[in-house]
Amino acid sequence: MVEFVKPKELKAQKQVRVIFTGGFLGAGKTTALGAIARRLLQKGLTVGLVTNDQAANLVDTAIVKELGVPVAEVAGGCFCCRFSDLVDATEQVLANNPDVLLGEPVGSCTDLAATVVNPLKLFYGDIFRIAPFSVLVDPLRVRELVLKETPSRFPEEVAYIFKKQLEEADIIVLNKVDTLTTDEADKMVNALKELQPNKPVLKVSALRGDGVDDWLQMLMSDAPAGSHILRDIDYDTYAKGEAVLGWLNATVRLVGSPVFNARQFAEILMKELQTAINAQNAEVAHLKFLLTSGTQSLRAHLTKTDAEPNFVGELGEVSEATLVLNARVALQPDVLGGLASQAVLKASKSVNAEAEILSLQSFSPPYPRPPYRLSEPVAIG
């Protein structure tokens, strides 16, 4: 094995269970980790969380802060390419003495078993107990990329990332089963098992709670973690799959004159975005936004251009609000930035609100270059 230099020493007052949950963009990772965190808290355990994205200003970080647990954010690249930043973020959370540390990697990343899970076991196996690596799956992606029941606008390189994520999973989790009939869910489970035999495939609704307790029981076990190293991953194909997607993170201040209807704004904004993206014949990997006003919030999700968006939360007439918008779309970044700005301005005008764009980043992810890659699983005594 190649000799690697440990990034830094980490100290913990006790052994910490570390749970990473991967999966493609829009699979529901944040909602799922929230469901896991709430159950752990109910059991009297302390929890910390590390979120991850290619840039700052995340809807996910804002959402998980509602849990009231310590949260650190790794921005500017995936955990695999920002391993030292992951260690620094972990150190921040460890200062709060958690029993369990939850981590959510970027949804366009793969090869995490070799570049994150096993390096953590190698360097910090004395303080961490790494849980089996779960990969969440959205039913829309199963229909599109496994069953081939619906057309896909994604190039083959994007499907390659999705399939590699399944290949390296210790546990595959079919999420959002509340949107499926029993027969539909069973058909998808069978298709996933055919694709990845000898792996557990769980049916879960993170939003409603179905199957979460059984999943958590597996995560708290000492079953093997990171044992499915990707032997034949092609980083050029992987990089192309990521680069196809334009990434947009924006923060907007909305002010009514004197008030505006936040729910109406959210619905108009989503429709404007869908219409503009459709006009470009582009596909959405994940589009989400969070509107907050005082202690209330409303969030919206879309995981396919022509799908029905999902709205969660209650927000009506407000005098002002903050919008955090994250979009991952198969579009050139400048095009995505332009149409998002236009959609925000049109939606705000429709409800008689003033929109001030406080920050907007639009880019494509760089070529993935992980500092550590272990080609064999690491065993901990």
PDB file of C-alpha atoms in Angstrom, residues 190-330:
ATOM      1  CA  ASN A 190     -35.872  -5.885  -7.950  1.00  0.00           C
ATOM      2  CA  ALA A 191     -34.266  -3.840 -10.738  1.00  0.00           C
ATOM      3  CA  LEU A 192     -31.690  -2.410  -8.331  1.00  0.00           C
ATOM      4  CA  LYS A 193     -30.954  -5.876  -6.911  1.00  0.00           C
ATOM      5  CA  GLU A 194     -30.477  -7.204 -10.440  1.00  0.00           C
ATOM      6  CA  LEU A 195     -28.024  -4.380 -11.104  1.00  0.00           C
ATOM      7  CA  GLN A 196     -26.250  -4.808  -7.748  1.00  0.00           C
ATOM      8  CA  PRO A 197     -26.812  -8.349  -6.446  1.00  0.00           C
ATOM      9  CA  ASN A 198     -25.754  -9.328  -2.918  1.00  0.00           C
ATOM     10  CA  LYS A 199     -26.401  -5.857  -1.505  1.00  0.00           C
ATOM     11  CA  PRO A 200     -29.289  -4.879   0.752  1.00  0.00           C
ATOM     12  CA  VAL A 201     -31.825  -2.616  -1.002  1.00  0.00           C
ATOM     13  CA  LEU A 202     -34.093  -0.834   1.456  1.00  0.00           C
ATOM     14  CA  LYS A 203     -37.421   0.922   0.871  1.00  0.00           C
ATOM     15  CA  VAL A 204     -37.561   4.225   2.754  1.00  0.00           C
ATOM     16  CA  SER A 205     -39.601   7.397   2.896  1.00  0.00           C
ATOM     17  CA  ALA A 206     -37.373   9.886   4.678  1.00  0.00           C
ATOM     18  CA  LEU A 207     -40.176  12.448   4.576  1.00  0.00           C
ATOM     19  CA  ARG A 208     -42.847  10.163   6.079  1.00  0.00           C
ATOM     20  CA  GLY A 209     -40.582   7.906   8.129  1.00  0.00           C
ATOM     21  CA  ASP A 210     -41.218   4.531   6.454  1.00  0.00           C
ATOM     22  CA  GLY A 211     -38.262   2.169   6.863  1.00  0.00           C
ATOM     23  CA  VAL A 212     -36.016   4.723   8.580  1.00  0.00           C
ATOM     24  CA  ASP A 213     -35.741   2.763  11.843  1.00  0.00           C
ATOM     25  CA  ASP A 214     -34.603  -0.412  10.054  1.00  0.00           C
ATOM     26  CA  TRP A 215     -32.085   1.599   8.034  1.00  0.00           C
ATOM     27  CA  LEU A 216     -30.751   3.278  11.180  1.00  0.00           C
ATOM     28  CA  GLN A 217     -30.315  -0.105  12.858  1.00  0.00           C
ATOM     29  CA  MET A 218     -28.056  -1.156   9.966  1.00  0.00           C
ATOM     30  CA  LEU A 219     -26.105   2.105  10.158  1.00  0.00           C
ATOM     31  CA  MET A 220     -25.427   1.641  13.873  1.00  0.00           C
ATOM     32  CA  SER A 221     -24.113  -1.894  13.326  1.00  0.00           C
ATOM     33  CA  ASP A 222     -20.476  -2.805  12.767  1.00  0.00           C
ATOM     34  CA  ALA A 223     -21.131  -4.191   9.287  1.00  0.00           C
ATOM     35  CA  PRO A 224     -18.357  -3.606   6.713  1.00  0.00           C
ATOM     36  CA  ALA A 225     -17.967  -0.026   5.502  1.00  0.00           C
ATOM     37  CA  GLY A 226     -16.372   1.104   2.264  1.00  0.00           C
ATOM     38  CA  SER A 227     -15.773  -2.466   1.134  1.00  0.00           C
ATOM     39  CA  HIS A 228     -16.903  -1.890  -2.473  1.00  0.00           C
ATOM     40  CA  ILE A 229     -13.922  -0.037  -3.946  1.00  0.00           C
ATOM     41  CA  LEU A 230     -14.423   1.023  -7.574  1.00  0.00           C
ATOM     42  CA  ARG A 231     -11.748  -0.946  -9.421  1.00  0.00           C
ATOM     43  CA  ASP A 232     -12.302   0.397 -12.909  1.00  0.00           C
ATOM     44  CA  ILE A 233     -13.466   3.992 -12.519  1.00  0.00           C
ATOM     45  CA  ASP A 234     -12.654   6.262 -15.467  1.00  0.00           C
ATOM     46  CA  TYR A 235     -11.949   9.719 -14.071  1.00  0.00           C
ATOM     47  CA  ASP A 236     -12.209  11.366 -17.496  1.00  0.00           C
ATOM     48  CA  THR A 237     -15.759  10.082 -17.921  1.00  0.00           C
ATOM     49  CA  TYR A 238     -16.544  10.991 -14.305  1.00  0.00           C
ATOM     50  CA  ALA A 239     -15.197  14.538 -14.828  1.00  0.00           C
ATOM     51  CA  LYS A 240     -17.233  14.984 -18.026  1.00  0.00           C
ATOM     52  CA  GLY A 241     -20.368  13.874 -16.178  1.00  0.00           C
ATOM     53  CA  GLU A 242     -19.812  16.551 -13.541  1.00  0.00           C
ATOM     54  CA  ALA A 243     -18.784  19.254 -16.026  1.00  0.00           C
ATOM     55  CA  VAL A 244     -21.987  18.783 -18.046  1.00  0.00           C
ATOM     56  CA  LEU A 245     -23.869  20.311 -15.130  1.00  0.00           C
ATOM     57  CA  GLY A 246     -24.027  24.012 -14.474  1.00  0.00           C
ATOM     58  CA  TRP A 247     -24.110  24.757 -10.731  1.00  0.00           C
ATOM     59  CA  LEU A 248     -25.811  27.841  -9.382  1.00  0.00           C
ATOM     60  CA  ASN A 249     -25.951  29.083  -5.788  1.00  0.00           C
ATOM     61  CA  ALA A 250     -27.690  32.405  -5.153  1.00  0.00           C
ATOM     62  CA  THR A 251     -28.964  34.400  -2.191  1.00  0.00           C
ATOM     63  CA  VAL A 252     -31.686  37.012  -2.718  1.00  0.00           C
ATOM     64  CA  ARG A 253     -33.363  39.530  -0.407  1.00  0.00           C
ATOM     65  CA  LEU A 254     -37.069  40.084  -1.107  1.00  0.00           C
ATOM     66  CA  VAL A 255     -38.961  43.092   0.218  1.00  0.00           C
ATOM     67  CA  GLY A 256     -42.706  43.634  -0.186  1.00  0.00           C
ATOM     68  CA  SER A 257     -44.502  46.938  -0.690  1.00  0.00           C
ATOM     69  CA  PRO A 258     -45.617  46.581   2.044  1.00  0.00           C
ATOM     70  CA  VAL A 259     -46.128  42.769   1.902  1.00  0.00           C
ATOM     71  CA  PHE A 260     -46.101  39.957  -0.657  1.00  0.00           C
ATOM     72  CA  ASN A 261     -47.367  36.393  -0.794  1.00  0.00           C
ATOM     73  CA  ALA A 262     -44.342  34.135  -0.351  1.00  0.00           C
ATOM     74  CA  ARG A 263     -46.123  30.954  -1.412  1.00  0.00           C
ATOM     75  CA  GLN A 264     -47.319  32.613  -4.611  1.00  0.00           C
ATOM     76  CA  PHE A 265     -43.781  33.877  -5.264  1.00  0.00           C
ATOM     77  CA  ALA A 266     -42.373  30.345  -4.785  1.00  0.00           C
ATOM     78  CA  GLU A 267     -44.846  28.795  -7.210  1.00  0.00           C
ATOM     79  CA  ILE A 268     -44.272  31.482  -9.855  1.00  0.00           C
ATOM     80  CA  LEU A 269     -40.480  31.225  -9.457  1.00  0.00           C
ATOM     81  CA  MET A 270     -40.551  27.454  -9.906  1.00  0.00           C
ATOM     82  CA  LYS A 271     -42.765  27.741 -12.995  1.00  0.00           C
ATOM     83  CA  GLU A 272     -40.524  30.439 -14.507  1.00  0.00           C
ATOM     84  CA  LEU A 273     -37.430  28.305 -13.909  1.00  0.00           C
ATOM     85  CA  GLN A 274     -39.026  25.175 -15.385  1.00  0.00           C
ATOM     86  CA  THR A 275     -40.233  27.086 -18.447  1.00  0.00           C
ATOM     87  CA  ALA A 276     -36.834  28.680 -19.062  1.00  0.00           C
ATOM     88  CA  ILE A 277     -34.926  25.401 -18.599  1.00  0.00           C
ATOM     89  CA  ASN A 278     -37.384  23.555 -20.847  1.00  0.00           C
ATOM     90  CA  ALA A 279     -36.908  26.200 -23.533  1.00  0.00           C
ATOM     91  CA  GLN A 280     -33.215  25.272 -23.505  1.00  0.00           C
ATOM     92  CA  ASN A 281     -34.130  21.557 -23.824  1.00  0.00           C
ATOM     93  CA  ALA A 282     -32.058  21.038 -20.688  1.00  0.00           C
ATOM     94  CA  GLU A 283     -32.457  18.585 -17.806  1.00  0.00           C
ATOM     95  CA  VAL A 284     -32.597  19.349 -14.107  1.00  0.00           C
ATOM     96  CA  ALA A 285     -30.451  17.195 -11.818  1.00  0.00           C
ATOM     97  CA  HIS A 286     -31.700  19.054  -8.742  1.00  0.00           C
ATOM     98  CA  LEU A 287     -33.254  22.458  -8.275  1.00  0.00           C
ATOM     99  CA  LYS A 288     -34.141  23.576  -4.778  1.00  0.00           C
ATOM    100  CA  PHE A 289     -34.747  26.755  -2.902  1.00  0.00           C
ATOM    101  CA  LEU A 290     -35.537  27.889   0.611  1.00  0.00           C
ATOM    102  CA  LEU A 291     -37.575  30.956   1.522  1.00  0.00           C
ATOM    103  CA  THR A 292     -37.283  32.148   5.112  1.00  0.00           C
ATOM    104  CA  SER A 293     -39.050  34.951   6.907  1.00  0.00           C
ATOM    105  CA  GLY A 294     -38.553  35.233  10.654  1.00  0.00           C
ATOM    106  CA  THR A 295     -38.937  31.747  12.117  1.00  0.00           C
ATOM    107  CA  GLN A 296     -41.036  30.401   9.221  1.00  0.00           C
ATOM    108  CA  SER A 297     -39.805  28.799   6.026  1.00  0.00           C
ATOM    109  CA  LEU A 298     -40.935  27.262   2.755  1.00  0.00           C
ATOM    110  CA  ARG A 299     -38.764  25.044   0.585  1.00  0.00           C
ATOM    111  CA  ALA A 300     -39.202  23.716  -2.929  1.00  0.00           C
ATOM    112  CA  HIS A 301     -37.594  20.809  -4.797  1.00  0.00           C
ATOM    113  CA  LEU A 302     -37.485  19.656  -8.417  1.00  0.00           C
ATOM    114  CA  THR A 303     -35.488  16.650  -9.668  1.00  0.00           C
ATOM    115  CA  LYS A 304     -36.545  16.520 -13.323  1.00  0.00           C
ATOM    116  CA  THR A 305     -37.442  19.393 -15.650  1.00  0.00           C
ATOM    117  CA  ASP A 306     -40.937  18.191 -16.482  1.00  0.00           C
ATOM    118  CA  ALA A 307     -41.750  16.700 -13.055  1.00  0.00           C
ATOM    119  CA  GLU A 308     -44.133  18.185 -10.507  1.00  0.00           C
ATOM    120  CA  PRO A 309     -42.248  20.294  -7.963  1.00  0.00           C
ATOM    121  CA  ASN A 310     -42.559  19.562  -4.276  1.00  0.00           C
ATOM    122  CA  PHE A 311     -43.249  22.338  -1.729  1.00  0.00           C
ATOM    123  CA  VAL A 312     -42.758  21.842   2.017  1.00  0.00           C
ATOM    124  CA  GLY A 313     -43.615  24.366   4.720  1.00  0.00           C
ATOM    125  CA  GLU A 314     -45.981  27.258   5.268  1.00  0.00           C
ATOM    126  CA  LEU A 315     -45.308  30.853   4.333  1.00  0.00           C
ATOM    127  CA  GLY A 316     -47.988  33.355   3.364  1.00  0.00           C
ATOM    128  CA  GLU A 317     -48.069  37.158   3.492  1.00  0.00           C
ATOM    129  CA  VAL A 318     -44.692  38.532   4.594  1.00  0.00           C
ATOM    130  CA  SER A 319     -43.006  41.934   4.488  1.00  0.00           C
ATOM    131  CA  GLU A 320     -39.593  40.513   3.610  1.00  0.00           C
ATOM    132  CA  ALA A 321     -37.855  37.188   3.096  1.00  0.00           C
ATOM    133  CA  THR A 322     -34.525  35.634   2.154  1.00  0.00           C
ATOM    134  CA  LEU A 323     -34.277  33.257  -0.787  1.00  0.00           C
ATOM    135  CA  VAL A 324     -31.459  30.702  -1.052  1.00  0.00           C
ATOM    136  CA  LEU A 325     -31.506  29.075  -4.503  1.00  0.00           C
ATOM    137  CA  ASN A 326     -29.399  26.061  -5.557  1.00  0.00           C
ATOM    138  CA  ALA A 327     -29.688  24.695  -9.108  1.00  0.00           C
ATOM    139  CA  ARG A 328     -27.810  21.829 -10.774  1.00  0.00           C
ATOM    140  CA  VAL A 329     -28.838  21.771 -14.421  1.00  0.00           C
ATOM    141  CA  ALA A 330     -27.304  20.435 -17.652  1.00  0.00           C
TER     142      ALA A 330
END
